[in-house]
XYZ file of C-alpha atoms in Angstrom:
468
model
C 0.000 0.000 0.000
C 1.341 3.455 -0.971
C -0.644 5.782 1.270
C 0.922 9.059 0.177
C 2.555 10.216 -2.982
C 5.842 9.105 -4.863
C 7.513 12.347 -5.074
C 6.972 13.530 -1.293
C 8.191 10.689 1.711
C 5.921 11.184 4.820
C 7.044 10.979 8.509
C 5.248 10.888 11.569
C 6.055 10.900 15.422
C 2.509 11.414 17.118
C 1.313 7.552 16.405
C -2.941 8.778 16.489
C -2.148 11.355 13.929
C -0.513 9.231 11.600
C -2.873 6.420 12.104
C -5.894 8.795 10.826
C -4.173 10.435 7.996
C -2.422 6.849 6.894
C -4.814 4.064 7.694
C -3.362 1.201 5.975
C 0.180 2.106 7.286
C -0.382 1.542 11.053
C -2.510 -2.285 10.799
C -2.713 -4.151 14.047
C 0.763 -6.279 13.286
C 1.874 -2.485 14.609
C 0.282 -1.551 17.459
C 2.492 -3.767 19.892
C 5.543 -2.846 18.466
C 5.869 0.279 20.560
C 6.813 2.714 17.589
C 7.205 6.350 18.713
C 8.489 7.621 15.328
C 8.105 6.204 11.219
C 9.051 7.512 7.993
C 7.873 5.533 4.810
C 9.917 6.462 1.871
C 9.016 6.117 -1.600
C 12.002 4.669 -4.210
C 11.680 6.571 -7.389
C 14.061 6.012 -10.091
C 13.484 8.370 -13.355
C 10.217 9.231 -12.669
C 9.000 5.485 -12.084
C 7.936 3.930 -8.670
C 9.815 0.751 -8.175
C 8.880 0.530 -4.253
C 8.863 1.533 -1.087
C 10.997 1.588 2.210
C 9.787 1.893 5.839
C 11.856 2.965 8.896
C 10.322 2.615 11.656
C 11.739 3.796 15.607
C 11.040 3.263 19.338
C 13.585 5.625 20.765
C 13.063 8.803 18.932
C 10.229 11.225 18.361
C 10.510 13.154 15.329
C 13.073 14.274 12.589
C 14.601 17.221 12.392
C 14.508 19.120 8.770
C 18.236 18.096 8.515
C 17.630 14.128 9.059
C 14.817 14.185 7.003
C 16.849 15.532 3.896
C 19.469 12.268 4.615
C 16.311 10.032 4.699
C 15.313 11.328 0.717
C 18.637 11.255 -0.206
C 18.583 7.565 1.640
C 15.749 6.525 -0.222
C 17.349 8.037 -3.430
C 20.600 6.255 -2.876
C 18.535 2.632 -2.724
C 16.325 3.310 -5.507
C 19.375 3.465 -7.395
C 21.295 0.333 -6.153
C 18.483 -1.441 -6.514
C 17.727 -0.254 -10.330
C 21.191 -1.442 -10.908
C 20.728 -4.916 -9.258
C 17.360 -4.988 -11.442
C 19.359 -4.467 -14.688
C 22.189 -7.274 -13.287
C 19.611 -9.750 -13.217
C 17.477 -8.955 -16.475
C 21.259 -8.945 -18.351
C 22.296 -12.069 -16.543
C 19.072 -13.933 -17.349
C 19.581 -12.656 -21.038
C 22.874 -13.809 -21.618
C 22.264 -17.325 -20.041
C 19.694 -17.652 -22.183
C 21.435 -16.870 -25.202
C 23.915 -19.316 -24.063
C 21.237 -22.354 -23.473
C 20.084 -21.334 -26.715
C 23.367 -22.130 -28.278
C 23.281 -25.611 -26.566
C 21.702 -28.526 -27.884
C 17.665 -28.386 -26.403
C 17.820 -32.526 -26.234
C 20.603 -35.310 -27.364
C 19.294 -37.589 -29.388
C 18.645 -41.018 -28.364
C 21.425 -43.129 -30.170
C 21.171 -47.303 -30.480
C 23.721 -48.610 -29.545
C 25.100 -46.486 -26.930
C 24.002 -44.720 -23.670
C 24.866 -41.038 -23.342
C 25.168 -38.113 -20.914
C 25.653 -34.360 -21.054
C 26.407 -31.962 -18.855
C 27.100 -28.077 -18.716
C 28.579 -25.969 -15.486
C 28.768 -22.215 -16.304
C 31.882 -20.568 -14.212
C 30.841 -17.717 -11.576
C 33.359 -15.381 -12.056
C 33.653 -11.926 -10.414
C 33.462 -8.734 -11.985
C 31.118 -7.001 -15.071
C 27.538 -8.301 -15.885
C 27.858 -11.679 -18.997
C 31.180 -12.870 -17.453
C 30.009 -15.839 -15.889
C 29.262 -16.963 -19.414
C 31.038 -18.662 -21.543
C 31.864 -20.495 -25.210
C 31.890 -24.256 -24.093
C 30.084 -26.637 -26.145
C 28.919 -30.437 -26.585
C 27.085 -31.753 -29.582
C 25.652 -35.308 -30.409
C 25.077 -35.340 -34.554
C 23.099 -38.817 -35.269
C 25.144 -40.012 -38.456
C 24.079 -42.233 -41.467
C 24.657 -46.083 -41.387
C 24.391 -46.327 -37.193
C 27.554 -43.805 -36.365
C 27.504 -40.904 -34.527
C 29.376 -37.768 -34.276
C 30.396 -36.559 -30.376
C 31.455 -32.662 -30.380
C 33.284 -30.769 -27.639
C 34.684 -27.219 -27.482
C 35.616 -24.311 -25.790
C 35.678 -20.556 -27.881
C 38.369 -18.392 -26.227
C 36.821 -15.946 -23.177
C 33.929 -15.564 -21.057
C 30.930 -13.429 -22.376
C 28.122 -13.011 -24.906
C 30.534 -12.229 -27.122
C 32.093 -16.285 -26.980
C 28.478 -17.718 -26.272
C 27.539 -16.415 -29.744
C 30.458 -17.586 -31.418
C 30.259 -20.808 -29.904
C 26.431 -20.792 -31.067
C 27.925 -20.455 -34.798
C 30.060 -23.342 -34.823
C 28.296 -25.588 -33.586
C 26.170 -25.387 -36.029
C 28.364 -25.101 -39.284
C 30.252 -28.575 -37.899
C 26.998 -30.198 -37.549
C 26.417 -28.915 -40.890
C 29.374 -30.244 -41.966
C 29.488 -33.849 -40.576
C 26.184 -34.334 -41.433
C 27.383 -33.661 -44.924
C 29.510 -36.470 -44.851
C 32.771 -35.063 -44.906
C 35.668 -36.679 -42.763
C 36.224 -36.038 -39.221
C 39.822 -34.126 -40.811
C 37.504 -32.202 -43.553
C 34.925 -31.196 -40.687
C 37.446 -29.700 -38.572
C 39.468 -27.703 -41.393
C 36.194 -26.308 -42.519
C 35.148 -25.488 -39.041
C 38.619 -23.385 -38.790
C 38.306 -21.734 -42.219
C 34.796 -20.504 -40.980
C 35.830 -19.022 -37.751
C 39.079 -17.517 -39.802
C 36.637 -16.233 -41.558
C 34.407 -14.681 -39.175
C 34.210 -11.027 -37.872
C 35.785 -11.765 -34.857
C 38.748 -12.330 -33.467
C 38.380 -15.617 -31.245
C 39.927 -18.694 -31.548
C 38.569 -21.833 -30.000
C 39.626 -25.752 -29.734
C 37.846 -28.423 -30.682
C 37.728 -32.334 -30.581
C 35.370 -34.341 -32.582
C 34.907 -37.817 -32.552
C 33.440 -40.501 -34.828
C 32.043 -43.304 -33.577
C 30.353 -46.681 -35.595
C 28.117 -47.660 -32.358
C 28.239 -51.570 -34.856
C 31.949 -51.886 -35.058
C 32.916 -49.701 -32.345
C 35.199 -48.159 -34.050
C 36.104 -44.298 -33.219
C 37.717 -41.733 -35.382
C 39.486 -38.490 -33.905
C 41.002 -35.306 -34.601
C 41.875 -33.043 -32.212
C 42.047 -28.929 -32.724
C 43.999 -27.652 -29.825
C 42.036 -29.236 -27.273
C 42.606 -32.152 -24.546
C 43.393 -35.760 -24.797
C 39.942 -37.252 -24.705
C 39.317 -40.241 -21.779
C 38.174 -44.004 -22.168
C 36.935 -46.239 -19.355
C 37.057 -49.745 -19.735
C 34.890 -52.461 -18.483
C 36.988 -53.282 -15.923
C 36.920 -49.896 -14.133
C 40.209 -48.996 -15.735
C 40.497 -45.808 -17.240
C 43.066 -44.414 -19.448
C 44.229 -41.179 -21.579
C 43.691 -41.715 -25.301
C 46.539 -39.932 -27.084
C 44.922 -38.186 -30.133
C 47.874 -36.529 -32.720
C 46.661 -32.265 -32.720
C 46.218 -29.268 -34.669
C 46.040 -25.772 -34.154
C 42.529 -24.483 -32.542
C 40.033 -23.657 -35.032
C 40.949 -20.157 -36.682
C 44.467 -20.809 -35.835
C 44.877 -22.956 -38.268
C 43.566 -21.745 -41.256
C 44.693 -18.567 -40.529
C 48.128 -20.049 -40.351
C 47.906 -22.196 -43.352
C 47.994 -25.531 -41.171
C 44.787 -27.089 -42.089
C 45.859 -30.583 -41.651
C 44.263 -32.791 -38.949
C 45.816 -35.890 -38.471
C 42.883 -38.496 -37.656
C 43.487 -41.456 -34.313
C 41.536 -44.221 -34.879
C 40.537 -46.708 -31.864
C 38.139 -49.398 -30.629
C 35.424 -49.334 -28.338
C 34.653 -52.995 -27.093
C 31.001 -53.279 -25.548
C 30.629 -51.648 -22.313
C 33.730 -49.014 -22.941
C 32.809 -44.980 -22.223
C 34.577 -42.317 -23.818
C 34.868 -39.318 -22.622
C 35.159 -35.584 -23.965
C 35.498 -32.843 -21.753
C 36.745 -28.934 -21.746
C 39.636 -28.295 -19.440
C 37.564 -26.653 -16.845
C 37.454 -30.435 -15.501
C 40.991 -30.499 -15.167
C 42.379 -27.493 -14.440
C 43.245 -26.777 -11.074
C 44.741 -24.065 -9.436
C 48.704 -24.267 -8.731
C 48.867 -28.040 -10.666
C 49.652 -28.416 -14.313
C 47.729 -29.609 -17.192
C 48.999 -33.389 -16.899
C 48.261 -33.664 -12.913
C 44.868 -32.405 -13.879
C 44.367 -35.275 -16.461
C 45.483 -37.723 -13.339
C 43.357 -36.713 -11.094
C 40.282 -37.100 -13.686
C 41.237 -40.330 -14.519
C 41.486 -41.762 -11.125
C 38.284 -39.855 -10.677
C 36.415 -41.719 -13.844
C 37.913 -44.785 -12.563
C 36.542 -44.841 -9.412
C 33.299 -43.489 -10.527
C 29.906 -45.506 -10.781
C 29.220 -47.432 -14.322
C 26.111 -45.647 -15.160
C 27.009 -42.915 -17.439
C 24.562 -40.652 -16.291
C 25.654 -40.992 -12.341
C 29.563 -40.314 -13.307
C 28.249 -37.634 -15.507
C 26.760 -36.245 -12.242
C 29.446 -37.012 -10.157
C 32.091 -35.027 -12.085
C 30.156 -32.133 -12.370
C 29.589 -32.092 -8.369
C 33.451 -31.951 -8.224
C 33.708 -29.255 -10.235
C 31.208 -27.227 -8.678
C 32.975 -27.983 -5.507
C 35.999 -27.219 -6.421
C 35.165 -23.714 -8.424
C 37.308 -21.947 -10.653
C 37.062 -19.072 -13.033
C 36.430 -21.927 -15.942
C 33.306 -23.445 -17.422
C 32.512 -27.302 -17.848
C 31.319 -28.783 -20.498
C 31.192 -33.010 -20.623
C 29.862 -35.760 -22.630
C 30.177 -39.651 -21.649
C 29.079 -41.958 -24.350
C 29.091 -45.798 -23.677
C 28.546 -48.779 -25.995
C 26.278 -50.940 -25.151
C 27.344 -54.837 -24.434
C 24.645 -57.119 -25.061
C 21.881 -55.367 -26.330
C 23.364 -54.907 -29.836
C 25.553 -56.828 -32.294
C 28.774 -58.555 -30.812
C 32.080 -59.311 -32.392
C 33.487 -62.743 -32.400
C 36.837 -62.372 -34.050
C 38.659 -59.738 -36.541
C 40.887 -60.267 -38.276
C 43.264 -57.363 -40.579
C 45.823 -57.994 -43.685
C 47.339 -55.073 -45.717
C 47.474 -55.506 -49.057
C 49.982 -53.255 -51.218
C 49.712 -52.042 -54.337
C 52.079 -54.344 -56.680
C 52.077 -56.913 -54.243
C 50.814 -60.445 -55.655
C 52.025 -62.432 -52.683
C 49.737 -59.863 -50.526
C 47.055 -60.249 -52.164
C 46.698 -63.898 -52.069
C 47.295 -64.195 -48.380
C 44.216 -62.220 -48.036
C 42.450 -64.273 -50.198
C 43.570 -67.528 -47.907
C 42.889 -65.703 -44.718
C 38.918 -64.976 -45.727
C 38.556 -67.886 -47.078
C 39.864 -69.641 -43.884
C 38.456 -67.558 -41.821
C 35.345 -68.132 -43.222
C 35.134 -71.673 -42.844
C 36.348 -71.655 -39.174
C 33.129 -69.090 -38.370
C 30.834 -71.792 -40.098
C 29.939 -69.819 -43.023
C 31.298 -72.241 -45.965
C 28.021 -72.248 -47.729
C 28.954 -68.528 -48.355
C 32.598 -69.081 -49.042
C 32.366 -68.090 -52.443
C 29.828 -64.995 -52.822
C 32.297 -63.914 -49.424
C 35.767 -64.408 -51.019
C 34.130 -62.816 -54.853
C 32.681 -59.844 -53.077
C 36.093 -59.164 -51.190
C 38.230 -59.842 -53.918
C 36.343 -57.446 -55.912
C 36.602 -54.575 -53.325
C 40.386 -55.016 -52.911
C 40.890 -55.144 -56.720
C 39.195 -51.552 -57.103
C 40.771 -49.983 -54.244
C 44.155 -51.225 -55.340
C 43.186 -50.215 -59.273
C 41.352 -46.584 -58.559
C 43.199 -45.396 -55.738
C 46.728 -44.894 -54.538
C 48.196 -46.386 -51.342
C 47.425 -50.036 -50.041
C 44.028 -51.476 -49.213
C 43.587 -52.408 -45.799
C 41.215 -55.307 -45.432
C 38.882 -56.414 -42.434
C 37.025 -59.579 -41.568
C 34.505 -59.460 -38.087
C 32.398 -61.737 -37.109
C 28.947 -60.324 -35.482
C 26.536 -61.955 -33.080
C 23.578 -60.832 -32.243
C 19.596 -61.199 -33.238
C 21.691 -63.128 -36.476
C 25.012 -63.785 -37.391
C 26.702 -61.572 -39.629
C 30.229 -61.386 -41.506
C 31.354 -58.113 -42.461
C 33.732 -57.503 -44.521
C 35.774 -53.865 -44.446
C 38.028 -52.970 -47.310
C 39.782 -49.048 -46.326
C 41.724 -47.054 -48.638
C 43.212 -43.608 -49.054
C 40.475 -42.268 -51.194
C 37.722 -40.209 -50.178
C 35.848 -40.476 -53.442
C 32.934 -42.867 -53.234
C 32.453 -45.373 -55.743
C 30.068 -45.275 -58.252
C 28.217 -47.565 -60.641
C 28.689 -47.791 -64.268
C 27.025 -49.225 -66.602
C 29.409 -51.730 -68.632
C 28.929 -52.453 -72.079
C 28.147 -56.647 -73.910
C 31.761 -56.454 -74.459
C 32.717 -54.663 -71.535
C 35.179 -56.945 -68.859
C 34.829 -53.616 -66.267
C 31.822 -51.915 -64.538
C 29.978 -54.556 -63.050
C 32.085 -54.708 -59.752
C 29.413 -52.487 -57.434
C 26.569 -54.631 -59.301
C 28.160 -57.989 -58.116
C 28.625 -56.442 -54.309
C 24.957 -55.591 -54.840
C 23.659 -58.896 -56.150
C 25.789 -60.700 -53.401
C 25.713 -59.042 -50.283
C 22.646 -58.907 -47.998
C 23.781 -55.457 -47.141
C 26.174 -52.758 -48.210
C 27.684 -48.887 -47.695
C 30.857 -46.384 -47.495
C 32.159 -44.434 -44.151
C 34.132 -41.734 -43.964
C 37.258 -43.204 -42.417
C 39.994 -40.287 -41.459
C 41.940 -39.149 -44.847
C 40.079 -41.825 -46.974
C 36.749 -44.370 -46.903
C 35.765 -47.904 -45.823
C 33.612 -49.707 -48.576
C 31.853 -52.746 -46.477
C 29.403 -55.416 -46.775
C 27.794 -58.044 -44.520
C 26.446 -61.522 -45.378
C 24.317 -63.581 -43.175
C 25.229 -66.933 -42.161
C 23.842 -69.634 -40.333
C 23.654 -69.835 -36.949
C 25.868 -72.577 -35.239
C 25.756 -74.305 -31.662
C-alpha cells in the first residue's frame, strides 16, 4: 500500500495522527511494536515507482529538517542500487539464455550407446555476462548407425564467446552431417571461424564413432586428450595426434588434422570434456588429467551418475572456468557382438599380398561356419580389394569381423586412401569392367561407405547360419 505520494516521503512521530491520515500504514501487526516515530519512503528512479521503504523507531520522536533531507537522499541512494541490481539480473538472465540457446535443447537417443551431457557455467567476479562462456557439446546422429560426439571451448567468457560458440556448432553439424571426414569437418570449421568477424579462436575435438563396429575416429584442434573407461573400471588417456585451434589454423595455413583411430569394445565410455574439468589451481595440465582419470575410474558405471558425479566436483571445487562433458558408452549385449577380426594389408604391386588375403577370408570363413557362403564372401572381397588397389593410390587395408547378435553376420571392411565414393557404371556386352558395385549388390545382404579419417571404408555383410 502506498498511502501518500511518490515524489513527497511522509514521517510521523505522534502515532494517532498518523494512524488517521495513513490508515493502511499503522494495521494491528503495529500496534504492539511500541513505535514512537516512522518515515515511509518512496524509491523513485526516473520518474517510475519501483517501491517503497519503511523505517520505523522506538527511541526517537521526530526528525529534524536536517535528518529528514538524509532520509530522501537515503531513499534516493537505494532506488538506485536497486535499479542497478534490477538491470544485473534482467542482463544475466539474457545472456544465459542466449547461451542455453546455443546448446543442444535434447541429445538424441542413439542405439547402440548410452549417453550423458552436462554443462557448469563458471561464476566469475566482476562485469555483468562474465560468468558466461563459449563451451560446447554436440551429439550429430550419423548415417549407417555412427555418430558424431562434439566438444569445445571458444576463447573468453561473455556473450561475445556464447555467440560464437552458437555459430560453430552449427556449421560442424552442418558439416558432418554432410559427410565429410572427421579431418575435412574440422578444417572447414577453422576456415569458418578464420573467416568470421571476430577475433576468437577456440579448440575443438570431434569424434566418430560406428556404435556396430565400435570403431572411433578423432582429430583433435587444440584441445585435450579425450578419456576411455574400460569395463573393468580402468580408465586411461587416449593420445589423439593435434592441430592448431580452429581459426588458428587456417589462418596459419595448417589445415591438416591428423585423424586417431581406436576401438570401443562393448561396455567401454569415452569421454570428452573442456579443461575446466581439469584445471586446477597451482597443478599443471597433466596432474589435472590424473586426477580425472582416477576420478572416472573410481566413478559408478552408469554414465549418467559419473556424468553427475564429475560435475559435483567441479562445482565444488570452483574456478574461473566453465565445464562442459559428454560420456558416451557402448552398449554390451543389447546390440551386435564381435566374435573375431581379423586385418591384412594388401599393397599395391604386391601379388604375394594379395593372395594371403584371399587364404585368410577364405579360412576364416570356414572356421566361423559360413562355408556355404565361401564363395559370394571371397568374390565380393576380392572385388573390393581389386578396385581400391586399381582406382586409388596407397594399399588397401582389409577387415574380416564376425557379429553376433539377433543373427550372425560377416562383415567384410576394405579401407583405402580415397575419399571419393564409388560409383556404378554401366558396362557395355563387351565390356570386362563396370559390373564390380553390381556384383557387391547382387551378393551381399547389405552394403555402404564411411568416412574413415583421410580416406573411406567400402563394407558389406552376409548372413550366415547360426551354429551351436
Amino acid at each position: 500500500a502506498r498511502p501518500y505520494g511518490p515524489s513527497a516521503p511522509a514521517s510521523s512521530s505522534r502515532r494517532r495522527k498518523f494512524a488517521e491520515r495513513y490508515p493502511g500504514a499503522g494495521g494491528p501487526h503495529l500496534t504492539d511494536l511500541n513505535i514512537t516515530s516512522a518515515a515511509y519512503l518512496p524509491l523513485i528512479v526516473q520518474a517510475r515507482p519501483i517501491g517503497a521503504m519503511g523505517l520505523l523507531y522506538s527511541d526517537r520522536r521526530g526528525f529534524t529538517s536536517e535528518e529528514r533531507d538524509v532520509l530522501v537522499a537515503l531513499g534516493s541512494s537505494i532506488a538506485q542500487s536497486m535499479q542497478r541490481a534490477m538491470f544485473y539480473e534482467q542482463e544475466m538472465d539474457l545472456a544465459q539464455g542466449l547461451q542455453q540457446a546455443m546448446l543442444p535443447r535434447t541429445i538424441p537417443s542413439v542405439p547402440g550407446a548410452d549417453v550423458a551431457v552436462r554443462y557448469r557455467a563458471a561464476t566469475i567476479g566482476g562485469s555483468v555476462g562474465r560468468d558466461i562462456g563459449g563451451d560446447w557439446y554436440d551429439l550429430i546422429p550419423l548415417p549407417g548407425g555412427r555418430v558424431g560426439a562434439v566438444i569445445g571451448d571458444v576463447q573468453g567468457h561473455d556473450t561475445h564467446a556464447a555467440a560464437v560458440m552458437g555459430q560453430l556448432r552449427i556449421v560442424l553439424r552442418a558439416y558432418a552431417a554432410e559427410g565429410h571426414t572427421p579431418a575435412a569437418v574440422m578444417a572447414r570449421a577453422s576456415v569458418f571461424l578464420h573467416e568470421l568477424d571476430t577475433d576468437r579462436s577456440a579448440t575443438c575435438l570431434y569424434a566418430e564413432a560406428d556404435l556396430t563396429t565400435g570403431v572411433l575416429q578423432m582429430v583433435r584442434a587444440g584441445h585435450i586428450d579425450p578419456l576411455v573407461r574400460h569395463t573393468d573400471g580402468s580408465c586411461r588417456r587416449a593420445t589423439v595426434p593435434g592441430g592448431l585451434p580452429l581459426g588458428l589454423s587456417a589462418e596459419f595455413g595448417r589445415l591438416d588434422y591428423p585423424v586417431a583411430t581406436l576401438e570401443l569394445d562393448p561396455g567401454d565410455t569415452l569421454l570428452l570434456c573442456t579443461d575446466g574439468l581439469v584445471e586446477q589451481p597451482g597443478a599443471d595440465l597433466d596432474d589435472g588429467m590424473r586426477t580425472l582419470t582416477a576420478l572416472v575410474a573410481t566413478g559408478p558405471d552408469d554414465v549418467r551418475d559419473l556424468a553427475d558425479r564429475l560435475i559435483d566436483v567441479a562445482a565444488e571445487r570452483g574456478g574461473d572456468d566453465d565445464v562442459a562433458l559428454l560420456l558416451l558408452r557402448r552398449r554390451g549385449p543389447d546390440g551386435p557382438q564381435y566374435g573375431g577380426r581379423l586385418q591384412r594389408h594388401v599393397a599395391p604391386g604386391d601379388p604375394a599380398a594379395l593372395t594371403e588375403a584371399r587364404h585368410m577370408i577364405r579360412t576364416a570363413v570356414g572356421t566361423w561356419g559360413a562355408r556355404d557362403r565361401a564363395d559370394e564372401i571371397e568374390l565380393v572381397a576380392d572385388e573390393l580389394i581389386t578396385n581400391a588397389l586399381m582406382h586409388t593410390e596407397g594399399s588397401a587395408i582389409v577387415t574380416l569381423r564376425a557379429l553376433t547378435g539377433s543373427e550372425r553376420r560377416l562383415r567384410v571392411e576394405v579401407e583405402d586412401s580415397s575419399s571419393a565414393l564409388p560409383r556404378r557404371r554401366e558396362a557395355g556386352e563387351s565390356g570386362v569392367s563396370g559390373r564390380g558395385l553390381l556384383l557387391v549388390d547382387l551378393l551381399t545382404d547389405v552394403w555402404g561407405v564411411e568416412a574413415r579419417g583421410g580416406g573411406k571404408a567400402v563394407w558389406c555383410e552376409f548372413v550366415v547360419p547360426g551354429r551351436d
